[in-house]
Coordinates of C-alpha atoms in Angstrom, one line a residue:
M718 CA 0.0 0.0 0.0
L719 CA 1.3 3.5 -0.9
A720 CA 2.2 5.4 2.2
V721 CA 1.2 9.1 2.5
T722 CA 4.0 11.6 2.9
P723 CA 3.8 15.2 3.9
S724 CA 4.9 16.3 0.4
M725 CA 1.8 14.5 -1.0
I726 CA -0.4 16.4 1.3
I727 CA 1.1 19.8 0.5
D728 CA 1.2 19.2 -3.2
R729 CA -2.5 18.3 -3.2
T730 CA -3.3 21.3 -1.1
Y731 CA -2.2 23.6 -3.9
I732 CA -4.1 21.6 -6.5
C733 CA -7.4 21.3 -4.6
S734 CA -9.6 24.3 -3.8
G735 CA -10.0 24.2 -0.1
F736 CA -9.3 21.9 2.8
F737 CA -12.4 19.7 2.3
A738 CA -11.3 18.9 -1.3
L739 CA -7.9 18.0 0.0
M740 CA -9.3 15.5 2.4
I741 CA -11.3 13.8 -0.4
V742 CA -8.1 13.4 -2.5
L743 CA -6.2 12.0 0.5
C744 CA -8.8 9.3 1.2
S745 CA -7.5 7.2 -1.7
Y746 CA -3.9 7.2 -0.2
V747 CA -4.2 7.0 3.6
N748 CA -3.0 3.8 5.2
H749 CA -5.1 3.2 8.3
D750 CA -2.0 2.3 10.2
E751 CA -0.3 5.6 9.4
R752 CA -1.0 8.8 11.4
I753 CA -0.8 12.0 9.4
F754 CA -1.5 15.4 10.9
S755 CA -2.1 18.4 8.7
C756 CA -3.1 22.0 8.8
N757 CA -4.3 24.5 6.2
K758 CA -4.5 27.8 8.0
G759 CA -1.4 28.1 10.2
S760 CA 0.2 31.4 10.9
V761 CA 3.6 32.7 10.0
S762 CA 4.9 36.2 10.6
F763 CA 8.2 38.1 10.1
L764 CA 9.8 41.2 11.5
S765 CA 12.5 43.3 9.9
D766 CA 13.8 45.6 12.6
A767 CA 16.2 48.0 10.9
P768 CA 17.6 51.3 12.3
L769 CA 15.2 53.5 10.3
E770 CA 12.1 51.3 10.0
S771 CA 10.4 48.2 11.4
I772 CA 8.5 46.1 8.9
K773 CA 6.0 43.4 10.1
A774 CA 3.9 41.1 7.9
A775 CA 2.0 37.9 8.5
S776 CA 0.1 35.2 6.7
Q777 CA -2.7 32.9 8.0
E778 CA -2.2 30.5 5.1
L779 CA 0.6 28.3 6.3
K780 CA 0.1 24.7 5.2
G781 CA 1.8 21.8 6.9
A782 CA 1.8 18.0 7.4
I783 CA 3.5 15.6 9.7
A784 CA 3.9 11.8 9.3
A785 CA 4.0 10.4 12.8
S786 CA 5.6 7.1 12.0
N787 CA 8.9 8.6 10.8
R788 CA 8.6 12.2 12.2
T789 CA 8.9 13.8 8.7
F790 CA 7.2 17.1 8.0
L791 CA 6.6 19.7 5.3
F792 CA 5.5 23.2 5.8
S793 CA 4.8 25.7 3.0
V794 CA 3.3 29.2 2.5
D795 CA 2.5 31.4 -0.5
V796 CA 4.7 34.5 -0.3
N797 CA 1.9 36.6 -1.8
S798 CA -0.3 35.8 1.2
F799 CA 1.7 38.0 3.5
H800 CA -0.1 41.2 4.6
G801 CA 0.5 44.0 7.1
F802 CA 3.3 46.0 5.5
N803 CA 3.7 49.7 6.3
S804 CA 2.4 50.6 2.8
A805 CA 1.1 49.0 -0.4
L806 CA 4.3 50.1 -2.2
Q807 CA 6.4 48.3 0.4
Q808 CA 4.4 45.1 -0.1
E809 CA 4.8 45.5 -3.9
H810 CA 8.6 45.8 -3.5
F811 CA 8.7 42.8 -1.2
N812 CA 6.9 40.6 -3.7
E813 CA 8.4 41.9 -7.0
N814 CA 11.9 43.1 -6.2
Y815 CA 13.1 41.1 -3.1
L816 CA 11.3 37.8 -3.0
E817 CA 10.5 37.7 -6.7
T818 CA 7.3 35.8 -6.2
T819 CA 6.5 35.4 -9.9
I820 CA 9.6 33.1 -10.0
Y821 CA 9.6 31.8 -6.5
P822 CA 6.0 31.8 -5.3
K823 CA 6.4 29.6 -2.2
V824 CA 8.6 29.3 0.9
S825 CA 8.9 25.8 2.3
F826 CA 10.7 23.8 5.1
Q827 CA 10.9 20.1 4.7
G828 CA 12.7 17.6 6.9
K829 CA 12.4 15.5 10.1
F830 CA 12.1 16.0 13.8
I831 CA 15.3 14.9 15.6
E832 CA 13.7 13.8 18.8
E833 CA 11.6 10.7 19.2
I834 CA 8.0 11.8 19.7
N835 CA 5.1 9.9 21.2
F836 CA 2.1 11.4 19.5
N837 CA -0.2 9.5 21.9
T838 CA 1.0 11.2 25.0
N839 CA -0.2 14.7 25.9
G840 CA 2.4 17.3 26.9
I841 CA 4.6 20.1 25.8
Y842 CA 7.9 19.0 24.2
Q843 CA 11.0 20.8 23.2
M844 CA 11.9 19.7 19.7
R845 CA 14.4 20.3 16.9
A846 CA 13.4 20.2 13.3
K847 CA 16.1 19.5 10.8
G848 CA 15.5 20.1 7.1
M849 CA 15.9 22.2 4.0
L850 CA 14.6 25.8 4.2
D851 CA 13.7 26.9 0.7
I852 CA 13.4 30.7 0.3
H853 CA 13.8 32.6 -2.9
G854 CA 14.8 29.4 -4.7
V855 CA 17.8 28.9 -2.4
K856 CA 17.8 25.9 -0.1
Q857 CA 19.7 25.9 3.2
E858 CA 19.9 23.1 5.7
R859 CA 18.7 24.3 9.1
I860 CA 18.0 23.0 12.5
I861 CA 15.1 25.0 14.0
N862 CA 14.2 24.8 17.7
G863 CA 10.6 25.0 18.9
T864 CA 7.9 23.4 21.0
M865 CA 5.4 20.7 20.1
T866 CA 2.2 20.6 22.2
I867 CA 0.2 17.4 21.9
N868 CA -3.3 17.8 23.3
G869 CA -5.7 15.0 22.3
D870 CA -5.9 14.9 18.5
A871 CA -4.2 18.3 18.1
V872 CA -0.5 18.8 17.4
I873 CA 0.6 22.4 17.9
I874 CA 3.9 23.7 16.6
D875 CA 5.4 26.9 17.8
A876 CA 8.9 28.2 16.7
Q877 CA 10.9 31.3 16.3
F878 CA 14.1 31.6 14.2
T879 CA 16.1 34.1 12.2
V880 CA 16.8 34.2 8.5
L881 CA 19.7 35.9 6.9
L882 CA 18.8 37.5 3.6
E883 CA 22.2 36.8 2.1
D884 CA 21.8 33.1 2.8
H885 CA 19.0 33.1 0.3
D886 CA 20.4 35.5 -2.3
I887 CA 17.9 38.2 -1.4
R888 CA 19.6 41.5 -2.4
I889 CA 18.7 44.8 -0.8
P890 CA 19.6 48.1 -2.7
K891 CA 22.0 50.3 -0.8
V892 CA 19.5 53.1 -0.8
V893 CA 17.3 51.2 1.7
H894 CA 19.9 49.4 3.7
Q895 CA 19.0 51.3 6.8
K896 CA 15.3 50.4 6.4
I897 CA 15.6 46.7 5.9
S898 CA 17.4 44.4 8.3
P899 CA 19.7 41.8 6.9
E900 CA 18.4 39.4 9.6
I901 CA 14.7 38.7 9.7
M902 CA 12.9 37.2 12.7
V903 CA 10.3 34.6 11.8
S904 CA 7.6 33.1 14.0
I905 CA 5.2 30.2 13.2
H906 CA 2.2 28.8 14.9
A907 CA 0.4 25.8 13.4
Q908 CA -2.3 23.5 14.8
L909 CA -2.4 20.2 13.0
K910 CA -5.3 17.7 13.1
P911 CA -5.3 14.0 12.1
V912 CA -6.1 13.1 8.5
T913 CA -8.3 10.0 8.5
A914 CA -9.7 7.9 5.7
P915 CA -13.5 7.2 5.6
K916 CA -14.7 4.0 7.3

C-alpha cells in the first residue's frame, strides 16, 4: 500500500480548492496504520527591525503536514499571502523586487524532527526540526528549535528563528539598507489535526 508523505499532502493542497477537497483526495492514499497530521491555516509572521524602520507582515495560510511514524514534515506558504506592511508600495517591492514571487512563489521547510515523539501522550515537548529551508529558490539546511504541544488529537507547533537575507540570495539596494534588516525574525504557529480515511 502506498504510504502518504507530507509532500503528497502539501502538493494536493495547492491543486485542490479548499481543505475539504484536500481530504477527499487523501482518502485514496491514507494507510489506516499511518497517522498523518495536517493544517491548512497556520500562521507565519516576520519582523525586519532596521535602524530607520520596522516592517511586520503575516500570513494565515501556512500549510503543513507531519507523518507520525517517521517524524517527517513539510510546511509551505505562498509568499503573496503576507499582509500588514507599512504601505502598499512596500508590499509590492517585497513581492516583486526582493522575494520575486512570480519566479519563487512559495517558501517551504521540509525535513524530520530529531527527537523521538510519542504522539499518543499529551504534553509540551522541546523539539528540533532539521531540514531544508527553501526561500527565494535557495535551499539551506537548518535546525530550528521550537515546541510541540500534543493535546488530544491536536499537534501544535510553535517556533521562532532568524533568516539571513544573504543566505537566500535576497539582495537589498544600498539606498534602503537602513530600512531593511539583513536578519529577519520569523515566528510560526500551526495547529495540525489528524487526517483520516473514511470507514
